[in-house]
Tab-separated table of C-alpha atoms in Angstrom:
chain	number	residue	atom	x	y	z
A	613	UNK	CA	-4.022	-1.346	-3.715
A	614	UNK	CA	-4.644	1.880	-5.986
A	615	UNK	CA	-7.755	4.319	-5.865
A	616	UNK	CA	-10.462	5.125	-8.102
A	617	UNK	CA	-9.444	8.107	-9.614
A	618	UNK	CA	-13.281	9.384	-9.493
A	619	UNK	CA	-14.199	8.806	-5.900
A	620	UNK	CA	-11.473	7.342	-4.198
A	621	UNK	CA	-12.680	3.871	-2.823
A	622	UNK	CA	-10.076	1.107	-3.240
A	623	UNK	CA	-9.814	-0.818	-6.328
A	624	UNK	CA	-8.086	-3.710	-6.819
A	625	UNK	CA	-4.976	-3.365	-9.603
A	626	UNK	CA	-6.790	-6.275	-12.040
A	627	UNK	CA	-10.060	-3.603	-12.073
A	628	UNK	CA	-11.333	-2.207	-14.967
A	629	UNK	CA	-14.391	-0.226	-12.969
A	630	UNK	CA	-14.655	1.037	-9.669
A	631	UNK	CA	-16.933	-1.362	-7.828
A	632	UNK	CA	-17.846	1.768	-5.384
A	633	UNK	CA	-18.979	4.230	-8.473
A	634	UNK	CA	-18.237	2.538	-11.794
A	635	UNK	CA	-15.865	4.736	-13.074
A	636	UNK	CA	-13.900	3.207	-15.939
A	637	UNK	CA	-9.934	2.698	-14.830
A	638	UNK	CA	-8.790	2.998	-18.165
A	639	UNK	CA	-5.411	2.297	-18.581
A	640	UNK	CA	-4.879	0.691	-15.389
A	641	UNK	CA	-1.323	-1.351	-14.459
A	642	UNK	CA	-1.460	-5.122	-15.585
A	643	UNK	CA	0.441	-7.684	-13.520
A	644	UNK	CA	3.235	-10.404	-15.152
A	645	UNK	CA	5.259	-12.742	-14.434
A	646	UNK	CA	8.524	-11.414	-14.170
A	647	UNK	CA	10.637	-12.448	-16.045
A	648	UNK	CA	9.598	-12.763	-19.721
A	649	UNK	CA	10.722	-13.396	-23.378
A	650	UNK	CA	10.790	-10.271	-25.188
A	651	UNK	CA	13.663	-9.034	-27.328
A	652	UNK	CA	17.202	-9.005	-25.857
A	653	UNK	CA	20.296	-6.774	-27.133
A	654	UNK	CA	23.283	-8.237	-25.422
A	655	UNK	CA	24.627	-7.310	-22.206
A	656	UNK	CA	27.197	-4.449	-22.056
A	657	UNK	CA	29.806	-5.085	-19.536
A	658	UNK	CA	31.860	-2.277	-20.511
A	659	UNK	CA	32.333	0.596	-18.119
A	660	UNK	CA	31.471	3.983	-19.764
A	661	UNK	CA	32.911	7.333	-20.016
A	662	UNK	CA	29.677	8.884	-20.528
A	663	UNK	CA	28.709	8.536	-16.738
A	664	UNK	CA	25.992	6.449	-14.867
A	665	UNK	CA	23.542	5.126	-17.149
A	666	UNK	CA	20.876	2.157	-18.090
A	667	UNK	CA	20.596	0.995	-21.162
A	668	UNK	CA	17.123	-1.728	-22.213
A	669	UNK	CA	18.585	-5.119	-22.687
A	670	UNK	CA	14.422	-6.505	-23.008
A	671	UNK	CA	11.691	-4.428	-23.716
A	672	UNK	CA	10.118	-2.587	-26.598
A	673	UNK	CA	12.944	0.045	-26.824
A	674	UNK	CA	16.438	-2.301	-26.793
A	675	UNK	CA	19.083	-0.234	-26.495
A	676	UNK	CA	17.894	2.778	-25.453
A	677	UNK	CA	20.063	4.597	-23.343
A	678	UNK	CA	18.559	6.541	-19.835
A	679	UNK	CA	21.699	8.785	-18.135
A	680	UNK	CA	21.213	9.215	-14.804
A	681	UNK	CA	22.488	12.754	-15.072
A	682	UNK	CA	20.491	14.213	-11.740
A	683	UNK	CA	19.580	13.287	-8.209
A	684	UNK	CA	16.327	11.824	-8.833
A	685	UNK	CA	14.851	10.439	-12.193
A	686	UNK	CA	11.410	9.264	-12.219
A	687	UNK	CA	10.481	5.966	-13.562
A	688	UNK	CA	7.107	5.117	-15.136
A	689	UNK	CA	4.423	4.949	-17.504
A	690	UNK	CA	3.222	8.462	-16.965
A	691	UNK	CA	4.782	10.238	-19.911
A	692	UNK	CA	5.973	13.252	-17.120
A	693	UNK	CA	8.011	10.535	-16.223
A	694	UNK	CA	11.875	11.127	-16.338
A	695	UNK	CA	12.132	7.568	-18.125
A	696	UNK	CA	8.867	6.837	-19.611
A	697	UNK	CA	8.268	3.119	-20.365
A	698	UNK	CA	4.896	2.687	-22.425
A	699	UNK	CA	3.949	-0.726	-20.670
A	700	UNK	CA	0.737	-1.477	-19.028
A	701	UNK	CA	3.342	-3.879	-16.844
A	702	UNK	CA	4.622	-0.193	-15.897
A	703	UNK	CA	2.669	1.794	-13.030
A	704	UNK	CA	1.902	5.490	-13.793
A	705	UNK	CA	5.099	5.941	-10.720
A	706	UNK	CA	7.009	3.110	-10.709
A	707	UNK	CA	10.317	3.613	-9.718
A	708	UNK	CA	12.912	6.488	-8.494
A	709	UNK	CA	16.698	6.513	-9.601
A	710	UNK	CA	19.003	8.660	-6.926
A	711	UNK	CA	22.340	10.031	-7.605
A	712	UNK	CA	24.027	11.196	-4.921
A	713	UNK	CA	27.657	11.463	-4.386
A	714	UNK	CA	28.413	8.764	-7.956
A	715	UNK	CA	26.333	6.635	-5.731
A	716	UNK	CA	23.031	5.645	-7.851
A	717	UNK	CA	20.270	3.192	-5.964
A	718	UNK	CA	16.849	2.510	-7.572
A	719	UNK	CA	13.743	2.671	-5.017
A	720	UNK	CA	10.175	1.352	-5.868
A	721	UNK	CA	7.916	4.131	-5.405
A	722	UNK	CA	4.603	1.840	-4.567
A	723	UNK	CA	4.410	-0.058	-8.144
A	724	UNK	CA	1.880	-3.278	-8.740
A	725	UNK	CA	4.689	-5.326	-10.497
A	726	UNK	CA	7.711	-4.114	-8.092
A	727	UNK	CA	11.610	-3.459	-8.780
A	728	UNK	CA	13.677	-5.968	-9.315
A	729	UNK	CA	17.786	-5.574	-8.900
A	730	UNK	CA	19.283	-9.280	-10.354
A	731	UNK	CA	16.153	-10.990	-10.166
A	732	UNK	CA	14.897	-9.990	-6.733
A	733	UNK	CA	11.930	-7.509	-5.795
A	734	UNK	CA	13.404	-4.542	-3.822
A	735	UNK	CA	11.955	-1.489	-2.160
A	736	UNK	CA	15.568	0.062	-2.540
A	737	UNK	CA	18.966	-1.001	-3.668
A	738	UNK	CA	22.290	0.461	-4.519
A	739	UNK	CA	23.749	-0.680	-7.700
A	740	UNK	CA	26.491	-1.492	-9.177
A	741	UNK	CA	28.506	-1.836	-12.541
A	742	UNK	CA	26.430	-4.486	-14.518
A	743	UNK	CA	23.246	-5.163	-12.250
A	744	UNK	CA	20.253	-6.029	-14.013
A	745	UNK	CA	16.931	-3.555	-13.235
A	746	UNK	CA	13.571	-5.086	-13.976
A	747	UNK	CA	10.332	-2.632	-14.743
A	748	UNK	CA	7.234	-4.202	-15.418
A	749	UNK	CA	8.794	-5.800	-18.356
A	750	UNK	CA	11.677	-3.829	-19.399
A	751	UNK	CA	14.847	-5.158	-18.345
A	752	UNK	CA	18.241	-2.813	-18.219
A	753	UNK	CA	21.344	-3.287	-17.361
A	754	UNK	CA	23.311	-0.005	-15.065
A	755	UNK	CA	26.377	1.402	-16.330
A	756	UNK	CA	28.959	2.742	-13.907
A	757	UNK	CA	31.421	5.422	-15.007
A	758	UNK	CA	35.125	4.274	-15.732
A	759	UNK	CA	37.263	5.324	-12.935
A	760	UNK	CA	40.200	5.939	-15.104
A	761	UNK	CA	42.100	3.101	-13.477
C-alpha cells in the first residue's frame, strides 16, 4: 500500500485521490496482468562480449539495451531512475539490479506489479544467461558475458 504524497494516510494503488485529504495521485502505478501482448523482438541467446546486460524483448522500447555496468542500477518509472521505463505498469522504484563479483540478481524494491524472473514474482533472484525479467510490462531478457571458453 503507497502514501498520499500530501498527508501521508494510506491509499490504495487503484486511487486516484486521497480518501484522507483529496489530494490528486496523479500518475499513480496501474496494476496488469502479467503477462501481455505487446511487441516482441526475438530472444537473444547469444552470450556477449560487451558484459552483463538486458536487452527489451516486449515493451515500448524493443531492443533497447540496459548494461549493468555498476553495483546497483535502479529500476523504475521515476526518470532518476538508472533504467527508466515510462509505464504506468512501472512503480516510481520498482526494481534494483546488483553486480557484485560478475554475479548480477534483480530485487523488487516494494513495486505494485512485482518482479518477475521466468514467469514467477520474486523479491530477489540471481540470474543467469537467458532469464527472462518482467517490469510492469516490459519484458527483457539478461545477457551474461562470454567466458572466453
Amino acid at each position: 500500500m503507497t502514501k498520499c504524497p500530501e498527508c501521508g494516510a494510506p491509499v490504495d494503488g487503484e486511487s486516484t485521490e486521497c480518501p484522507q485529504c483529496g489530494a490528486g495521485l496523479e500518475g499513480s502505478t496501474q496494476s496488469f496482468a502479467p503477462v501481455g501482448g505487446a511487441e516482441e523482438a526475438p530472444n537473444p541467446i547469444m552470450a556477449t562480449d560487451e558484459g552483463p546486460l538486458l536487452v527489451v524483448r516486449k515493451g515500448h522500447e524493443v531492443g533497447e539495451r540496459f548494461y549493468v555496468d555498476r553495483d546497483v542500477l535502479t529500476i523504475g518509472r521515476d526518470p532518476e531512475s538508472d533504467i527508466f521505463l515510462n509505464d504506468v505498469t512501472v512503480s516510481r522504484h520498482h526494481a534494483r539490479l546488483k553486480n557484485q563479483d560478475g554475479v548480477v540478481s534483480v530485487e523488487d524494491a516494494g513495486s505494485l506489479n512485482g518482479t518477475y524472473v521466468n514467469g514467477t514474482c520474486v523479491d530477489s533472484a540471481q540470474l543467469a544467461h537467458g532469464d527472462s525479467v518482467q517490469v510492469g510490462t516490459f519484458q527483457m531478457v539478461f545477457m551474461a558475458p562470454s567466458t572466453g571458453e
